Amino acid sequence: MEYDFRAVEKKWQQYWKEHKTFKTENTSSKPKYYVLDMFPYPSGAGLHVGHPLGYIASDIFARYKRLKGFNVLHPMGYDSFGLPAEQYAIQTGQHPEITTKTNIERYREQLDKIGFSFDWDREVRTSNPNYYKWTQWIFIQLFNSWYNPETNKAENIERLIERFRNGSISFGEGRGEASWDLLSEKEQSDILLNYRLAFLSDTMVNWCPQLGTVLANEEVKDGVSERGGYPVERKLMKQWSMRITAYADRLLNDLDGIDWTESIKEAQRNWIGKSEGTSLKFQISNSKFQIEVFTTRPDTIFGVSFVTLAPEHELVSVVTTAENKKAVEEYVTTSKNRSERERQADVKKITGVFTGSYVEHPFTGKQIPIWVGDYVLAGYGTGAVMAVPMHDTRDFAFANHFGIPKHMVIQPPVDWDFAINSYDEKLGKLINSDFLNGLEVKDAIKKAIAMIEEKGIGKGKTNFRLRDAIFGRQRYWGEPIPVYYKHLSTTLSTGEGDVIPCVVDEKDLPLLLPEVDKYLPTETGEPPLARAKDWKYKGRYEYECSTMPGWAGSSWYFLRYMDAHNDKTFVSKEAVDYWQNVDLYIGGAEHATGHLLYVRFWTKFLNDLGLIPAIEPAKKLINQGMIQGVSSFVYRIGNTNQYVSHGLRKDYETTPLHVDVNIVNNNVLDTEAFMNWRAENKSAEFILENGKYICGSEVEKMSKSKWNVVSPDDIVQQHGADCLRLYEMFLGPLELSKPWNTNGISGVSNFIRKLWRLFHVGDNLNVSDTPATKPELKALHKTIKKIIFDIENFSFNTSVSNFMICVNELTELKCNKREILEPLAIIIAPYAPHIAEELWNQLGHTDSITYATFPECKEEYLIESSFNYPVSFNGKTRFFQEYDLSLSKEDIEKEVLTLEQTQKYLEGKTPKKIIVVHNKIVNIVV
RNA sequence: GCGGAUGUGGCGUAAUUGGCAGCCGCGCCAGACUUAGGAUCUGGUGCCGUGAGGCGUGGGGGUUCGAGUCCCUUCAUCCGCACCA
C-alpha cells in the first residue's frame, strides 16, 4: 500500500497538540532564537495558497534551529482590529467581534492543517482587551513623553515642565517672562501638546468621506483610499497624531545596522526623505514681513529670479497688491479646491500668478518678484521657495511659462544646452556670484551657509519628508484612545468652558470598546463611539471618540509574544531581556513604509524609556514574494447566453468574464460544471474549438472577486500538508513573486512516495542495521552539507531539489541502511515534518523528531581521489579525461598533450598556452 | 523623473560565486508492464542540422585562456516614491 498521508498527518498534528511539542519556555540553557511571521488580518475569505508561503519558510527555519539546539520562539497571532469586519458589521449588523472570532477560528483550522510549529499558548489578538490594554498603556506613555533634542531621547514630560519652570527652555514666543506656574491649565495643556509624542492638533488630514475616516499617508494611493479605492480629500481636523518625525534621524541612521533587504531600506530612506540645506529669510519690500524659504542649494543664491509661495501660505494675502488681488484670490481658491488627486494628476500643467510684490535679494538688494504657484507644497519646508530657473527643473519650467528672466550661476563641466534644460547637478564652478565665484558647488554651499548665518538671515537646516503620523480613526473597530476631556472653569469672555485632553489613569485600563447601536457615524458626523450610551470617564468626562489605526496593535506585538499572559506589564523585564528582539522576521514588502516604520518607531521609544533593551524590532527581515492568481475568462457574446472559445473570440463582440478556476483544467472549461456554476448559466451555449472550450487567462492578484483563489485546504486534502509545504518552497526563491500553478505538484507528490518507499517494502518498514557503503555515505553527507547551506541562505527551493537528488541516488543504490535513513529523516523534518515524525517513530524512537540533533556533515565522505577534467580548446569543451587529484598542474599538462584526442583538436598546431585549474578545468589555447 | 528588483529551454527554475550552461521538477516524445488508471517503471528531450558540426543565458560592446556571473551601454517587465525646493 502507498503512503497514507491523510492518516499520518492527522496523527502527528494530534500528537503535537496533545504533547504541546512546540511550547517554549522563557528560560533555557540553550541559546535563544526568535522567528516571527507578520501576523495576518483574519479576513472572511480565509487563507489562500499565497499566505502560507512565508509561514512555511519561517516554520522550516524555526524547526531547523530547534534541531540545531536553539530555544526557539515561534509564535502566531492575529491583527484583528480593522476595517473589513466593520464594513461587514455596517452591512449586516453583526458585531465585528463575532465576525472576527469566526474568521480567526477558520484561520486557525487552516493553519493547523499545514503543520506549523507555533507555540499557540502565546497567541495574541490585537482586539482582545488583555492585549489592547497595553496598546493603550503605551499610548499613555507616548502622551506623557516629549523628545529631548539634546539627549536625543524621549523623556517624561515632567522633565520638560521642570525646564519650563527653571527657564532653561522657553515655552513660547510672545509670552514674555511669565512663569510657567502663572499660566492657566488650558495654556499649559496647549503648550505641552506641542511637545508630547502623542498629541492633539489641527492637522490637514486625508479625509475619506465614503469610509467616513481619516487615512494615513501610506493608506492613500494615487489620491484614492488603498482599501476600496474611494476618493480622498484634504481637510483640516483636530486629530491625534504621533510625533514620529522626532525619530526621523534615528529611523534613518539605524537602517545601516539591520539586515533588511535593500529595497525596504531604500523605501524607508525615501519615505523619511532627509534633505540638508538652509533656511533663508527674504525681506519683503516696503513691509515688516519676511518670507522664509528652505533650500538645499544656497550656492545658487545669486541665480534667484523669483520667489514662489504655496497657495496656502499665510503671507499670500499680505503680499498681494490691490491690482493683483482678484487674480491671486481666484488662483488660490481654485488651487485649494483641486483635490490632492487632481494636483498630482497634472503635475506637468504649470499654473501660478504674480502677487505684485517683491522681496529684496539679501546680498545684491535687487528686487525679486513674489509669485504664487501650486507646485510649491504647503506641507514641506516653509511652503515657500527661492526659484533658480537655470539650476532647477521646476523653476525652469515655471520661468519659461511666465517669461521670467533666468540667471546662470554655475558653469557645467560638460556641454549644456540651457535652452532645453536647467542644469541641476551639484557639479561645476560658480560664476556671476560675487563672493562665491570660482568655487566648486560643494564648497560654495558651505561658504553660502556661512555667509547667510553671518548675516543672521538664516541657518543650516535639515528637513524631512516624513510627516507626523495621524493616529485617530473615526471608526468603531479599533482600540479606544484612552483620553478623556476635562472641563475647566468657565471663561468669562466666551461663556464656554475650556476643555483639555487628559489620559485615563493606568489603573483604569483597559478602556473597553463600548457597545453601540449602529457602527456608523452619528447624524452630526461624530465617530461611532459617540453613540455609546452613558460612556463617560468617572461618570463625568467625555471620552475621545476616535479609535487607534490598524498599525497601533502591530507596532509592539513582537514584544507581547515574549510574555503573552502578563497582566502586570506589557512584557516582563526578564522575558524581554532574554528574547531581546526578533532574529528573523518574514513578511510582505507592502509594509515597507507603514508597519515596518511604526514598529521601529515604537521600539525606539520603548527603548528610550528603558523598558526594553533593543533599539530595533528585527535583526533580519526577509520579504516573501506575492503569489498571484491565474484568472480564467470565458467570452460571452454580446448580451446573449452564448460563450465563444478563446481562439475564436475575435469573430464576435464579446465580454470577458471571470470564471471559477476550479472548473477549468489546463485552460479547458468543464462546460457542464459551468452550466451548474450559476443559475443564469443553466442554458449557456458554447462555440467550441476542436471540441473544447478554451478559456483565456491572465495573472492577477489572488482574490475572491476574480474567482482565481486556490485554497491550501484543497491542496492539503488532495496531496497532503508535507506536499504543500515542499511544493510552495519548490516553486522558486522565497522573495520572488510568481503566479500559482498547481500543475507541477505531482513531482513533489511522487518524491514523498519515493521517500516512503526507501524505508518500506510493501506495508512494512524495511531498514537494515548493516553499515553503510561509501557511496551511500557520500550521498547523505553531500546532502547534509547542501541543506545546511541552503537553509542558512534561505534558499528553500534548492533544498527541495537536493532532497530529490538524494532520494533518487539512494533509490538507485537500493540503500535501506539505518545509518543513512535516520539522519535523512532528521534533515527533511523541517520541510516535511509529518512524514519525518512517522518514519522516526517507525525507526523505533518514542519521542518527537522535533528535538533530535541535526546531523553534521563529515567532509571525509566527500573527498574524491580523482576528477574528470573537461578538456577545452579556446574555451570550448571537447572531451573529458580523468586524472588523479594528486597530479600536479605540470603533470596534467604533459599528460593531456600526449592524448590522441588532443592531437586531433590541435590539428597539427602548437598550443600557445595551456591552463590547468586544479579540480576544475583544462583549457588549451591554440 | 528618481530608487529597488528581475530578464536563462515549451513552463517553474539551477549553476560550489569567473571554470562542462540548463541541476531538480512539470510538460512533451518513445518504450515496458497492465486489473486501461490522472498508476508504476525505463530511455529521450535547449535550438538549428540527417550528419559532422554550428548557435545559444533580453540586445550591443568590453575585460579574460575562459563570462549567465565582472565592466560599459541599451531594451523590456514588475514594485516603491514622485512638483519634497
Coordinates of C-alpha atoms (C1' of nucleotides) in Angstrom, one line a residue, chain A residues 221 263 266 275 294-296 347 375-377 380 385 394 465 730-731 733 736 746-747 750 753 757 797-798 804-805 808 878 880 913 915 917 920-921 923 925, chain B residues 2-6 11-17 19-21 23-27 38-42 53-56 64-66 80-85:
Chain A
K221 CA -2.6 55.6 -3.2
S263 CA 14.6 47.7 -1.3
E266 CA 15.7 52.3 0.4
S275 CA 17.4 66.7 3.0
F294 CA 14.1 76.3 2.6
T295 CA 16.8 75.4 0.0
T296 CA 19.3 72.7 -0.5
V347 CA 2.0 67.7 -12.4
Y375 CA 4.0 73.4 -7.5
V376 CA 5.2 74.6 -4.1
L377 CA 3.8 72.3 -1.4
Y380 CA 7.0 70.8 3.1
V385 CA 10.9 78.5 -2.3
R394 CA 10.7 73.0 -11.8
R465 CA 9.7 64.5 4.1
F730 CA 10.0 24.3 -4.6
L731 CA 8.3 26.9 -6.7
P733 CA 13.2 31.7 -4.5
L736 CA 10.2 36.1 -5.9
S746 CA 2.8 15.8 -8.9
G747 CA 6.6 15.9 -8.9
N750 CA 6.0 11.5 -6.3
R753 CA 6.1 8.5 -2.1
R757 CA 9.5 3.5 -0.4
N797 CA 13.7 25.9 -3.2
T798 CA 17.2 24.4 -3.8
M804 CA 15.1 14.8 -4.5
I805 CA 18.6 14.2 -5.8
N808 CA 17.0 9.4 -6.3
R878 CA 35.7 18.9 -26.5
F880 CA 36.8 14.6 -20.8
K913 CA 49.2 28.3 -23.7
I915 CA 45.7 26.5 -18.5
V917 CA 43.0 24.7 -12.9
K920 CA 38.2 22.4 -12.4
I921 CA 39.3 22.5 -16.0
N923 CA 41.9 24.8 -21.4
V925 CA 44.8 27.9 -26.3
Chain B
rC2 C1' 14.3 59.1 -9.0
rG3 C1' 15.1 54.5 -6.4
rG4 C1' 14.8 49.0 -6.0
rA5 C1' 14.3 44.3 -8.3
rU6 C1' 14.0 40.8 -12.4
rC11 C1' 6.9 26.1 -18.3
rG12 C1' 8.8 26.7 -12.7
rU13 C1' 13.8 27.1 -12.0
rA14 C1' 19.5 25.6 -11.0
rA15 C1' 24.7 26.8 -11.7
rU16 C1' 30.1 25.3 -5.4
rU17 C1' 30.5 32.8 -6.9
rG19 C1' 35.8 27.2 -14.8
rC20 C1' 31.4 21.4 -18.5
rA21 C1' 25.0 26.4 -19.1
rC23 C1' 20.7 20.5 -11.9
rC24 C1' 15.6 19.2 -9.8
rG25 C1' 10.8 19.1 -11.4
rC26 C1' 6.4 20.0 -14.8
rG27 C1' 5.2 19.2 -19.8
rG38 C1' -4.8 11.2 -13.8
rA39 C1' -0.8 4.2 -11.7
rU40 C1' 4.3 2.4 -11.9
rC41 C1' 9.0 1.7 -14.4
rU42 C1' 12.9 2.5 -18.5
rG53 C1' 29.0 20.5 -36.7
rG54 C1' 27.1 25.3 -35.6
rC55 C1' 24.3 28.6 -32.4
rG56 C1' 22.8 29.6 -27.6
rU64 C1' 39.8 37.5 -19.6
rC65 C1' 42.9 31.5 -21.6
rG66 C1' 37.7 31.2 -20.1
rG80 C1' 8.1 51.6 -4.5
rC81 C1' 8.4 57.0 -4.3
rA82 C1' 7.1 61.1 -7.1
rC83 C1' 6.5 69.1 -8.1
rC84 C1' 9.9 67.4 -1.2
rA85 C1' 12.9 73.1 -3.3

